[in-house]
XYZ file of C-alpha atoms in Angstrom:
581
model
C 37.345 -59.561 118.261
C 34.222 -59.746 115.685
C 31.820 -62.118 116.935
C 28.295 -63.698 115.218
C 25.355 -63.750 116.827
C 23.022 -66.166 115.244
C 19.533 -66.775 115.626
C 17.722 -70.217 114.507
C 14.744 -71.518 114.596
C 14.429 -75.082 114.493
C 10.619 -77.146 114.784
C 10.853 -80.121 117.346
C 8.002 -81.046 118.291
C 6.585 -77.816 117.841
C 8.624 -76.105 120.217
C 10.803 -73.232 119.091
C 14.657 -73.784 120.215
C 16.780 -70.820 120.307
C 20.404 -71.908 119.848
C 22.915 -68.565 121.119
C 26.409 -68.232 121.763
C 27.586 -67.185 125.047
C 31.309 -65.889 125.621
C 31.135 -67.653 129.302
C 31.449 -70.408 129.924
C 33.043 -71.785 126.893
C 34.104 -68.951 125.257
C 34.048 -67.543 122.012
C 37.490 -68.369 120.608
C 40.399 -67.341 121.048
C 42.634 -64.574 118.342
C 44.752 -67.158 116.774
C 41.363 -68.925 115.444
C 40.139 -71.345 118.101
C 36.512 -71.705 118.165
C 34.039 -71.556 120.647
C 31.080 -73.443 121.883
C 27.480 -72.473 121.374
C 24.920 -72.995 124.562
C 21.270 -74.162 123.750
C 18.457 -72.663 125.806
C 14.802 -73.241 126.124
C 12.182 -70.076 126.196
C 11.782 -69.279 129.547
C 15.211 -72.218 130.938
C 17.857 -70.100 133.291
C 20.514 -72.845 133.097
C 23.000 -72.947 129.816
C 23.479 -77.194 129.292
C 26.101 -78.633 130.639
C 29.635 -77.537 129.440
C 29.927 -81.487 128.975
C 26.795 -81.658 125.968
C 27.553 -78.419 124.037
C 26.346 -77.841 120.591
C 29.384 -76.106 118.829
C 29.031 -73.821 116.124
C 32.575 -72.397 114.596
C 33.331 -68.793 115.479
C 33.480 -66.825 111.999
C 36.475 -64.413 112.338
C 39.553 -63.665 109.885
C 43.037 -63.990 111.230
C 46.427 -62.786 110.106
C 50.212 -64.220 111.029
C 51.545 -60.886 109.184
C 55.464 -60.001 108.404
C 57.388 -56.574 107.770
C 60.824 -56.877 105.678
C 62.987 -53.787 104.767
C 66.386 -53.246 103.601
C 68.409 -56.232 103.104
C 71.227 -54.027 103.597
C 75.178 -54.751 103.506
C 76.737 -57.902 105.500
C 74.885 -59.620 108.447
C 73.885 -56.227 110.410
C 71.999 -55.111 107.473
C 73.761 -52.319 106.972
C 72.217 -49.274 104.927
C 73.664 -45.520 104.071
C 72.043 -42.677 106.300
C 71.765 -40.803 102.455
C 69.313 -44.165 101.568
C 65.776 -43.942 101.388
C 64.950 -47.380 102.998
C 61.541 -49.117 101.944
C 60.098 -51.738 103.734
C 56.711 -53.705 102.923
C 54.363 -54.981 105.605
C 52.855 -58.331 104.610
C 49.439 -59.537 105.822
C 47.355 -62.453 104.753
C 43.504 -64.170 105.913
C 45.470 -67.231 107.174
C 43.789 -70.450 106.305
C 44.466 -72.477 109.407
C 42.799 -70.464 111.079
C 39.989 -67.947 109.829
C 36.774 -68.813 108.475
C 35.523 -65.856 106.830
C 36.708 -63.142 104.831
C 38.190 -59.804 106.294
C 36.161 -56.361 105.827
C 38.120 -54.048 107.720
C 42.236 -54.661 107.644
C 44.270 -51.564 109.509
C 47.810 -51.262 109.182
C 49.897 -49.138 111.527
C 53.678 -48.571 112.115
C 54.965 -46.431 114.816
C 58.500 -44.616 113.280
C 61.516 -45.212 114.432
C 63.584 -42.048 117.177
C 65.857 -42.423 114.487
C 63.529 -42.496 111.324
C 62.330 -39.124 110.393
C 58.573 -39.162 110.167
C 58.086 -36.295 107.568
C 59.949 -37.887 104.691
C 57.725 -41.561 104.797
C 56.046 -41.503 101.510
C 53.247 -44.331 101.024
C 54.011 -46.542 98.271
C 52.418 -49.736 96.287
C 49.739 -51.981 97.652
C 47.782 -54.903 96.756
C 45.524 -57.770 98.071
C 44.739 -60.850 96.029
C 45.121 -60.553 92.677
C 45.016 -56.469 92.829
C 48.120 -54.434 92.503
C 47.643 -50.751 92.867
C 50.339 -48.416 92.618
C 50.726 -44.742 94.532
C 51.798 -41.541 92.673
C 55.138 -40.433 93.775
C 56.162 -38.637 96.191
C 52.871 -39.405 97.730
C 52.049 -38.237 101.523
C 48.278 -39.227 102.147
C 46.518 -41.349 99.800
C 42.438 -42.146 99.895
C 40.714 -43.840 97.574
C 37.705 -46.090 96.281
C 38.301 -49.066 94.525
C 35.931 -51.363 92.273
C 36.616 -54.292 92.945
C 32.911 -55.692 92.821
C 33.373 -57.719 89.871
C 35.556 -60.048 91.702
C 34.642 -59.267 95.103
C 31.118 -58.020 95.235
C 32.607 -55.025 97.684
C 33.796 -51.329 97.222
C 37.444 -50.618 99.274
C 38.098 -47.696 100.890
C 41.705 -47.161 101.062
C 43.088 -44.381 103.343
C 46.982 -44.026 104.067
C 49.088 -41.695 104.917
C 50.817 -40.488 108.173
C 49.197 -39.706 111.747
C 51.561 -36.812 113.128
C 49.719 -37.199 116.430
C 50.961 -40.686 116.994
C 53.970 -40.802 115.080
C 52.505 -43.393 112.812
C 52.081 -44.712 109.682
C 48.603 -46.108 108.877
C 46.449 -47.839 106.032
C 42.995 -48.697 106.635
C 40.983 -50.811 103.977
C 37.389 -50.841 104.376
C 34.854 -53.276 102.520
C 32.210 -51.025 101.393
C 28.272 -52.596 100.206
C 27.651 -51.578 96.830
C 23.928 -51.400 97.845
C 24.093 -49.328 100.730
C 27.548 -47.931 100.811
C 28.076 -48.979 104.406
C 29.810 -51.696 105.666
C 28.786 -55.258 104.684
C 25.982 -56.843 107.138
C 26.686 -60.119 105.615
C 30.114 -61.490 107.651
C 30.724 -63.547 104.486
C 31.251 -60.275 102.679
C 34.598 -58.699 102.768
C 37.663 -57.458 100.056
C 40.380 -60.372 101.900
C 38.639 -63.435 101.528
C 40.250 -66.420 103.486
C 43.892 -67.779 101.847
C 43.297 -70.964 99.075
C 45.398 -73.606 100.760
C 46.197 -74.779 97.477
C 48.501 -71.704 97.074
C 50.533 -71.896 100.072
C 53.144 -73.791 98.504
C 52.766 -72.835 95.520
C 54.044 -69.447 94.035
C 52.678 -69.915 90.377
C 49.015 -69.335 91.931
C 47.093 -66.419 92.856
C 47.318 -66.141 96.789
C 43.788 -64.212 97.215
C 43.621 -63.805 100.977
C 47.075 -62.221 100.620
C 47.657 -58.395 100.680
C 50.917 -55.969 101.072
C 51.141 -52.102 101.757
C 54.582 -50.406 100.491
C 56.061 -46.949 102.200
C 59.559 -45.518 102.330
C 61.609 -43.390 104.924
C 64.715 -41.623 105.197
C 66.940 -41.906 108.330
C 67.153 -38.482 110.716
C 69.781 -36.729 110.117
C 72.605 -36.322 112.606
C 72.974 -40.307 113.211
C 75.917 -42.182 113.976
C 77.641 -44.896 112.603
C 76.621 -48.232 114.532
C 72.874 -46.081 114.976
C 70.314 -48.411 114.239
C 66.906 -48.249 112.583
C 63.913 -50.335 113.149
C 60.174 -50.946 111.943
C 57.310 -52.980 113.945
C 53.863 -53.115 112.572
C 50.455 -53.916 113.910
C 48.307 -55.230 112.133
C 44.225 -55.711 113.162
C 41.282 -57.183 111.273
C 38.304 -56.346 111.932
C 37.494 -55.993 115.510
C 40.550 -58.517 116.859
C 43.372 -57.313 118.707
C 46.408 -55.798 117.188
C 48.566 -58.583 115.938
C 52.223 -57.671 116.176
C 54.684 -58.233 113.456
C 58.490 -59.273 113.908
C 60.789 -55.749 114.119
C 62.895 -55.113 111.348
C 66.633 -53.470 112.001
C 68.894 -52.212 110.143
C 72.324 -50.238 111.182
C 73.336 -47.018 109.596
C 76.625 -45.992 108.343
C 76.812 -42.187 108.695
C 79.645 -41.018 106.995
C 82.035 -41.270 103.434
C 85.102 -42.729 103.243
C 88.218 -40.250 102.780
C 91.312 -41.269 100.326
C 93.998 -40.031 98.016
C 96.610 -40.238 96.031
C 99.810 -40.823 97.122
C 102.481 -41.352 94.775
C 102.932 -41.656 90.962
C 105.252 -44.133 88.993
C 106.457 -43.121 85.524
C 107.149 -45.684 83.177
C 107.677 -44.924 79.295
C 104.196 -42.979 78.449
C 102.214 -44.496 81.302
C 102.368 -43.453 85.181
C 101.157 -45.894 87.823
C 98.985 -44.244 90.625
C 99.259 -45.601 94.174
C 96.192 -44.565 96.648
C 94.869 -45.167 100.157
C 91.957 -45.060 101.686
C 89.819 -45.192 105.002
C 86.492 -45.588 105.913
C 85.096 -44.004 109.110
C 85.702 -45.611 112.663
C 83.010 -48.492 112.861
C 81.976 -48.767 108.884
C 81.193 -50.737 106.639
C 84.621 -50.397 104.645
C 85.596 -48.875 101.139
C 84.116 -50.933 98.065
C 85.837 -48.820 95.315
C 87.237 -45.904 93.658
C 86.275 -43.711 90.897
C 89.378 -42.067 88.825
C 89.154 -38.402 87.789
C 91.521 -36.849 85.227
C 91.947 -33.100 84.307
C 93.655 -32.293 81.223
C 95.547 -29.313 80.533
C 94.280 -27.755 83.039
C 90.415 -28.531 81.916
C 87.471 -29.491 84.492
C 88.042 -32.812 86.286
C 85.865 -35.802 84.749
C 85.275 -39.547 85.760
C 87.688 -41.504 83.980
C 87.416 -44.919 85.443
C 84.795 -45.952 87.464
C 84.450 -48.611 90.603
C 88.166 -49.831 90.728
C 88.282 -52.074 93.582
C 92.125 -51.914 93.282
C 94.369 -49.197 94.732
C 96.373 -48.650 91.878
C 95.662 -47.829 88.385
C 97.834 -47.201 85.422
C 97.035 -44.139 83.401
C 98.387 -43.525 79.814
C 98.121 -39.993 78.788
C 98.669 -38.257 75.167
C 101.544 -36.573 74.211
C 102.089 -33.100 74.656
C 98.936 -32.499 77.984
C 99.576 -32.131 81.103
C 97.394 -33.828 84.049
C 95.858 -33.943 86.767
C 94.369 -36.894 89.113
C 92.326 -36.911 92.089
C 90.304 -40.283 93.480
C 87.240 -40.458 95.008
C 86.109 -43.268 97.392
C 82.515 -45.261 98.145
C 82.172 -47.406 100.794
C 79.843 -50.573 100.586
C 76.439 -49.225 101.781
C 76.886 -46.321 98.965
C 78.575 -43.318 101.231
C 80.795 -41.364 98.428
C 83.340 -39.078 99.522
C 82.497 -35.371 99.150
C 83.452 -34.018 95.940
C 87.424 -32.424 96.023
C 88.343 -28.955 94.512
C 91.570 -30.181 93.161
C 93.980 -32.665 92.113
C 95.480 -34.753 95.372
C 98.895 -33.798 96.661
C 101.528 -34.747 94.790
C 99.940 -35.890 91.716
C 100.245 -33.134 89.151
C 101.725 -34.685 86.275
C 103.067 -32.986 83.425
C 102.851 -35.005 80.401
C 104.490 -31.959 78.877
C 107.919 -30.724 80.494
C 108.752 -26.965 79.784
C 112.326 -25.900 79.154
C 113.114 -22.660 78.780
C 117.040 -22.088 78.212
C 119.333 -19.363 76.618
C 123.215 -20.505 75.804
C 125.419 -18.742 73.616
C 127.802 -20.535 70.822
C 131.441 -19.196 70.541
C 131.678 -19.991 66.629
C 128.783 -17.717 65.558
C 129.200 -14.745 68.538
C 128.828 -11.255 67.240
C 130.626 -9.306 70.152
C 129.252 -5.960 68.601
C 125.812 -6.785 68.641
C 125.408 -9.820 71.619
C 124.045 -11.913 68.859
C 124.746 -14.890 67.405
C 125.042 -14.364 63.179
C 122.359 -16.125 61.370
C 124.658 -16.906 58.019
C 122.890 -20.420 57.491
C 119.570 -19.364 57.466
C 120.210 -16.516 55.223
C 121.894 -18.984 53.287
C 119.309 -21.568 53.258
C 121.318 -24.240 54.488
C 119.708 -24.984 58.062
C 117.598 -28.843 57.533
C 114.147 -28.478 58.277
C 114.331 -31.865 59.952
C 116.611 -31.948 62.853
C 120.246 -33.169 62.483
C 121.368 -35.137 65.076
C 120.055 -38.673 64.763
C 121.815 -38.753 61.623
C 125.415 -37.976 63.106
C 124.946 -40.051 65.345
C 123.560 -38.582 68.765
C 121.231 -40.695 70.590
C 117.661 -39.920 71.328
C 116.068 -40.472 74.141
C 112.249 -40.953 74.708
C 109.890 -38.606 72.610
C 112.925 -37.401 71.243
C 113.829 -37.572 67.641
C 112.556 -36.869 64.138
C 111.577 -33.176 64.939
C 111.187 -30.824 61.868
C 109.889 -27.359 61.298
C 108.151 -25.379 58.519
C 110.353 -23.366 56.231
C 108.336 -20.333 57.532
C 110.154 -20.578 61.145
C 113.206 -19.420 59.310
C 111.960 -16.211 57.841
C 112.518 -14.741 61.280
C 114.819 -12.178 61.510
C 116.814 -10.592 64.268
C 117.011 -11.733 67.597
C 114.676 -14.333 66.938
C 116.388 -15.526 63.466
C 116.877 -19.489 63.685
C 121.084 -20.068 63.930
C 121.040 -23.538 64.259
C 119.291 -26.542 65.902
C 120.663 -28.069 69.353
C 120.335 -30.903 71.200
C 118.502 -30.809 74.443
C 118.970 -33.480 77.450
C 116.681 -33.786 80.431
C 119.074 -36.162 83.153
C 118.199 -37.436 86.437
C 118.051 -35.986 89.521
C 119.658 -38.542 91.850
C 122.535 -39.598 88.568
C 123.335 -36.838 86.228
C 125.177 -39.161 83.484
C 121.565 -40.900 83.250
C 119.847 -39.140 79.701
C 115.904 -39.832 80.534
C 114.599 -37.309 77.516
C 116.294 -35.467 74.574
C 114.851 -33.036 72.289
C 115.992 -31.493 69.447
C 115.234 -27.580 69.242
C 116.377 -24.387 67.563
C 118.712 -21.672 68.712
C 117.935 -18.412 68.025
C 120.224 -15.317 67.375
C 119.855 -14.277 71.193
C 120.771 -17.484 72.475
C 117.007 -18.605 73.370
C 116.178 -21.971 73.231
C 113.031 -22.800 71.346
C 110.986 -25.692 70.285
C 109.958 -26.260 66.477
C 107.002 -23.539 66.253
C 109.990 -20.871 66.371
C 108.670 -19.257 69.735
C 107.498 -21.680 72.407
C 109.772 -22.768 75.243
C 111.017 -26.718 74.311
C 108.543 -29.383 75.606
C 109.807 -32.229 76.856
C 106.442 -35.281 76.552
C 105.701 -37.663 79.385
C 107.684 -36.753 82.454
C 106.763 -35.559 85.819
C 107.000 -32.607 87.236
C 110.234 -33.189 89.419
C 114.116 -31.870 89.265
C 115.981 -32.430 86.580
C 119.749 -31.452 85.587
C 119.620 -29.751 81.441
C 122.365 -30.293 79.376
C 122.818 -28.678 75.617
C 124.869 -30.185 73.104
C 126.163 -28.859 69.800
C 126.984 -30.360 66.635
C 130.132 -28.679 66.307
C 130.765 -27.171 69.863
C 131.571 -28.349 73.407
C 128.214 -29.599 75.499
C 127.707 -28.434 79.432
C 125.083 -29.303 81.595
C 123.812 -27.531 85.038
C 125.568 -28.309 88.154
C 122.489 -28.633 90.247
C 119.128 -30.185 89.051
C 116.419 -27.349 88.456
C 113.127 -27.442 89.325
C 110.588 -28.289 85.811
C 106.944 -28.099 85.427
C 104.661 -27.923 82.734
C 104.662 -24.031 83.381
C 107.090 -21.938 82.520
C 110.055 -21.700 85.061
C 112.759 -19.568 85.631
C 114.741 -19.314 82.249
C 117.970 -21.596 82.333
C 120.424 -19.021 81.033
C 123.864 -20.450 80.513
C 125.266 -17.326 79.379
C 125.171 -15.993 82.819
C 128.115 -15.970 84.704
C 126.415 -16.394 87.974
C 124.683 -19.745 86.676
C 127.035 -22.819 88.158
C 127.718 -25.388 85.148
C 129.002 -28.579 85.501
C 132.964 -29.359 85.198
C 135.559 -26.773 85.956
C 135.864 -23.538 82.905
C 133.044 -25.732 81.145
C 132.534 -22.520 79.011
C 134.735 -19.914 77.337
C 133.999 -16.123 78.500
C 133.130 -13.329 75.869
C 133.868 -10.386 77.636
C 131.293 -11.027 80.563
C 129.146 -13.635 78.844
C 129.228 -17.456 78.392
C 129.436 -19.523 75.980
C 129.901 -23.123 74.740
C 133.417 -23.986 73.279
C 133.464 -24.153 69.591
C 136.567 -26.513 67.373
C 134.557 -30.037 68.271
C 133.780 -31.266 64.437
C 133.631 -34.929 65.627
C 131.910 -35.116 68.708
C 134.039 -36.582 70.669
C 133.846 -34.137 73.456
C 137.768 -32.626 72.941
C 138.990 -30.316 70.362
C 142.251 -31.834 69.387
C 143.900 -32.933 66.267
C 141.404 -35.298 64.933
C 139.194 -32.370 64.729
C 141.890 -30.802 62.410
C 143.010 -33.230 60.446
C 140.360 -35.665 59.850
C 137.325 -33.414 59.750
C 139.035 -29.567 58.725
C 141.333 -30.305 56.180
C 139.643 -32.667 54.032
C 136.276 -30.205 54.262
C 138.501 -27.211 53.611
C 137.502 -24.866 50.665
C 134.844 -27.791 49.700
C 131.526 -26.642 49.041
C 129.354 -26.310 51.627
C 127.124 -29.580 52.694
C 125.484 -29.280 56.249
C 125.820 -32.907 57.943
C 129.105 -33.301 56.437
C 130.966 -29.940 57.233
C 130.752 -29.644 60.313
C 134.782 -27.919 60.635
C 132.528 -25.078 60.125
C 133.160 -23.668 63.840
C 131.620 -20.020 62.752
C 128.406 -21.424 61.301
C 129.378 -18.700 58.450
C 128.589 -21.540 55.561
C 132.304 -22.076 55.101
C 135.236 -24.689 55.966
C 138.515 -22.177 55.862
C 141.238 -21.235 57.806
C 139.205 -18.968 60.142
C 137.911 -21.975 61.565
C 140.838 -22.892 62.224
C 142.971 -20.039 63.427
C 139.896 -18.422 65.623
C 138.587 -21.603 66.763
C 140.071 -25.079 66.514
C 143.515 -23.112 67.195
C 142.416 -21.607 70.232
C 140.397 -24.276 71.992
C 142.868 -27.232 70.781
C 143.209 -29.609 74.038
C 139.522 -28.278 75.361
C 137.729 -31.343 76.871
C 133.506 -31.125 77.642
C 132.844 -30.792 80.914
C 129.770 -33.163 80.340
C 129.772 -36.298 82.393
C-alpha cells in the first residue's frame, strides 16, 4: 500500500510543529480506501496525543473494484466450441468512493487456466480514459511509450505479454515524468486519475479513471465435453495488495455433431430428403444443417445453408443425376468433419438409363438377324414421335420427343426402323406406368434415345427397380417378369430377344428360329390381333397410298398395306392377346 509522508511546518507561537503520520496506533487506512489518522508531535515529545484528539489528514492512495468478462457463450453454462478462440477483457477503474489520487503504476496479471493453453494468448486492445490503443495481430509481447502528456502531463510505459515462468498473463502501465523520465515524485501525478462521479451513471460521458486490457486464448487441446475453462485476474495499483477479480467460466463442447441422410421421397420433379442427426453425449445440441449437392457426378458444393429443419425438398434439372450429403453444426459452432461422398442411400438419378434390345416380327430379316429399314429408306419415319397422336398415353417427361433428320442417315445395324414406346412400371405393382419415353429402334433391335446412339433416359426417377415394358404401334407389347435393377449408369442390357430373359404372360413373344420377338397383326392397339384388325384397319388401308399414322395394317413396316400383311402376319397371329398387364 502507497503511503504519504508529509512534512509541515506551521508558526505558533514561534514554535515549529511537525505534524507525521504513524501506521500505529491509528493506522494508515485500510485497501478499500479508509483513511487514517495523523499523530502531532512536539521536537523533542515521546508520547503521540491521545488516540481521542487526533488531527486526521486523508490517506492519498488509488483504489480499484475491477471485473473480468469473457465469452458469453451458448445457454446458461456459457458454453463455447474447443475450435473458439475465447477473448475476455479485464476491467479496472480509480474508484471514486474510495481513492483520492490518481494511479501511476496499474499491473494486470492472469494466471491461465490447466485447460487454457498458454502459448496461443495473444494480447489484444487496451485503453484508459479517453485513450483507445489497439495491438497488431497476432501479437505475443507488446511494450510501448505513450504520449499522453497533453492530457495527462505523464509518459506510459506499457509492457504486456506472457510470463512462461508463472503461467501468466501480465500488463504493467507505468506513469513516466516527462522531466526526468522516472516515476512521478508528485503523488498527484499519474496516467488513471480518480473516476468523475458524474460519469458513473452516465454512459454518454468520458469515464477517465476507467481503463481495460484485451487478450485472447484458445482451449488445450484434448478436452472434454462438460471441461470447463476459467479466468481470474489480479489487479494492483501502485504499491496496494493484489485486488482479486470475480472468475469467469465457461464449459467447452469438444466435439461435432454426426448426421445423414436417410431416405428420399420422389414426387413429380422434386425429391424430399429426410435426415437425422446427433450431437455428442453431453452437448450443446445440433443448430442446423448445411445441404450439399453433386451434379453429374461433379464436386459436392453448399447448396442450402443453416436449415434448422430435417427435411428439405430439392428440385433438380432434367436430364442430371445427383448426389446429396448433409453436414451438421451444433450451437457453440462444432461442424461435422467434411464427408468424401454422398450419404447412403441418397444417390439420385435424375436421369434413368435404359438400355434394351427387342426384335419386331413384321420387319425380321431371318437371313441377316436384322430388322429391314424400308421406312427410313423411304422417308416415311416422323421426326417427331408418333404415339401421343394415336392415342398412347404419356407418362411424366414423356412425350413430344423428336429427332434430327440426320439420325436417319444411319445405315446398317444402326439404321432407325421405327420409333417405340418405352414404359418404366413399379416395382411393388407392375400395371402402375410411372415414366414413358418414346425412342427409336434400330435394325439390330437396340433401343435408343433421340441422338441415334445413347441408351434411352428416363428424367427424374430414382435409382431403384423397375419392371420395362415396350410397346409397338402395330405389334403386341411385353414387359419383364421381374423388376430390373436401373441407375443412371449403364446396366446390364435388357435384351428381349433372348430366350433365357423371363417376360411377362405365358408365349408373350413369337420365336424366330431361336430368337424373340414381339407379335406383329395389332393395327388398333387393342392388345389382340383379331378381326377388327382385319377388317376395320387392313382392308380399308389396302393398296392405299402409304400415310404413316394412318396405315398402320402395315405389319412388315415395308411402306405398304397388301395382302402380305395379311397372309404372313394378321393370318398367323389372329386370336394373339398381349401378355401386358
Amino acid at each position: 500500500m502507497k503511503k504519504i509522508n508529509c512534512l509541515i511546518l506551521i508558526n505558533i507561537f514561534s514554535l515549529c510543529v511537525v505534524i507525521t503520520s504513524y501506521a500505529q496506533p491509528c493506522g494508515g487506512g485500510d485497501d478499500r480506501g479508509g483513511f487514517g489518522c495523523a499523530l502531532v508531535v512536539l521536537f523533542g515529545g515521546e508520547k503521540p496525543t491521545p488516540p481521542g484528539d487526533p488531527i486526521t489528514i486523508p490517506r492519498v492512495h488509488a483504489v480499484d473494484p475491477n471485473e473480468i468478462s469473457g465469452p458469453l457463450g451458448y445457454d446458461t453454462a456459457q458454453w463455447v466450441s474447443i475450435n473458439d478462440r475465447l477473448g475476455y477483457t479485464i476491467f479496472y477503474e480509480n474508484d471514486p468512493a474510495f481513492a483520492t489520487a490518481p494511479a501511476q503504476i496499474v499491473e494486470v496479471r492472469l494466471p491461465v487456466h490447466v485447460n487454457l493453453n498458454v502459448f496461443s494468448v495473444r494480447i489484444g486492445a487496451f485503453g484508459f480514459g479517453a485513450f483507445n490503443f489497439e495491438v497488431p495481430e497476432n501479437t505475443t509481447f507488446y511494450q510501448e511509450r505513450l504520449d499522453v502528456r497533453d492530457s495527462l502531463n505523464v509518459f506510459v510505459d506499457v509492457t504486456a505479454g506472457i510470463d512462461v515462468v508463472t503461467n501468466e498473463v501480465f500488463w504493467i502501465f507505468e506513469s513516466i515524468d516527462p522531466l526526468t523520465g522516472l516515476p512521478p515524485e508528485d503523488a498527484l501525478t499519474g496516467f488513471l486519475p480518480v473516476n468523475d462521479t458524474t460519469t458513473l451513471y452516465n454512459d454518454t460521458l468520458p469515464k477517465r479513471g476507467e481503463g481495460y486490457v484485451k487478450y485472447s486464448i484458445v482451449p488445450r487441446a484434448g478436452l472434454m465435453t462438460g471441461d470447463s475453462v476459467k479466468g481470474t485476474a489480479s489487479i494492483v495499483f501502485d504499491e496496494n495488495a493484489p485486488i482479486i477479480t470475480n472468475t469467469w467460466e465457461n464449459l467447452v463442447d469438444a466435439f461435432g455433431p454426426v448426421s445423414q441422410i436417410d431416405t428420399v421421397f420422389k414426387s413429380g420433379r422434386e425429391y424430399r430428403l429426410k435426415w437425422s442427426g446427433v450431437d455428442d453425449v453431453g452437448g450443446t445440441g445440433i443448430a442446423h444443417y448445411d445441404l450439399y449437392v453433386s451434379k453429374d457426378d461433379g464436386p459436392f458444393l453448399a447448396f442450402e445453408e443453416q436449415i434448422d429443419t430435417t427435411c428439405y425438398t430439392y428440385s433438380g434439372a432434367p436430364g442430371s443425376t445427383y448426389a446429396f450429403y448433409i453436414i451438421s453444426t451444433d450451437n457453440v459452432g462444432n461442424r461435422e468433419e467434411d464427408k468424401n461422398g454422398a450419404d447412403a442411400y441418397v444417390l439420385i438419378g435424375d436421369k434413368i438409363q435404359v438400355a434394351a434390345k427387342v426384335l419386331l416380327q413384321g420387319p425380321y430379316d431371318g437371313g441377316s438377324g436384322l430388322l429391314r429399314d424400308n421406312l427410313r429408306d423411304m422417308g416415311l419415319i416422323p421426326l417427331s414421335e408418333p404415339y401421343t397422336a394415336l392415342g398412347f398415353t404419356h407418362v411424366g417427361e414423356g412425350g413430344g420427343e423428336a429427332i434430327d433428320a440426320s439420325i436417319l442417315t444411319a445405315t446398317g445395324n444402326d439404321a432407325i426402323v421405327d420409333w417405340v414406346f418405352l414404359e418404366l412400371r413399379d416395382k411393388q405393382k407392375a400395371d402402375s406406368v410411372l415414366a414413358t419415353r418414346s425412342a427409336l429402334l434400330q435394325a439390330d433391335g437396340d433401343i435408343v434415345d433421340v441422338d441415334g446412339l445413347s441408351a434411352v433416359g428416363f428424367s427424374n426417377l430414382v435409382a431403384d427397380d423397375y419392371y420395362l415394358a415396350v410397346r409397338h404401334r402395330n405389334h403386341l407389347g411385353i414387359r419383364s417378369a421381374n423388376p430390373l435393377p436401373l441407375g443412371s449408369d449403364i446396366g446390364t442390357l435388357v435384351d428381349f430377344t433372348n430366350t433365357a430373359f423371363a417376360t411377362f404372360g405365358n408365349r408373350s413373344q413369337v420365336d424366330l428360329s431361336g430368337v424373340l420377338a414381339l407379335y406383329s397383326g395389332n393395327a388398333n392397339q387393342d392388345g389382340q390381333v383379331n378381326a377388327v384388325d382385319k377388317n376395320a384397319y387392313w382392308r380399308p388401308q389396302n393398296g392405299q397410298p402409304f400415310d404413316y399414322l394412318i396405315f398402320t395394317a402395315d405389319f412388315n413396316l415395308d411402306g405398304n398395306v397388301n395382302a402380305v400383311d395379311k397372309n404372313l402376319y394378321w393370318r398367323v397371329n389372329n386370336s394373339v392377346i398381349e401378355q401386358l398387364d
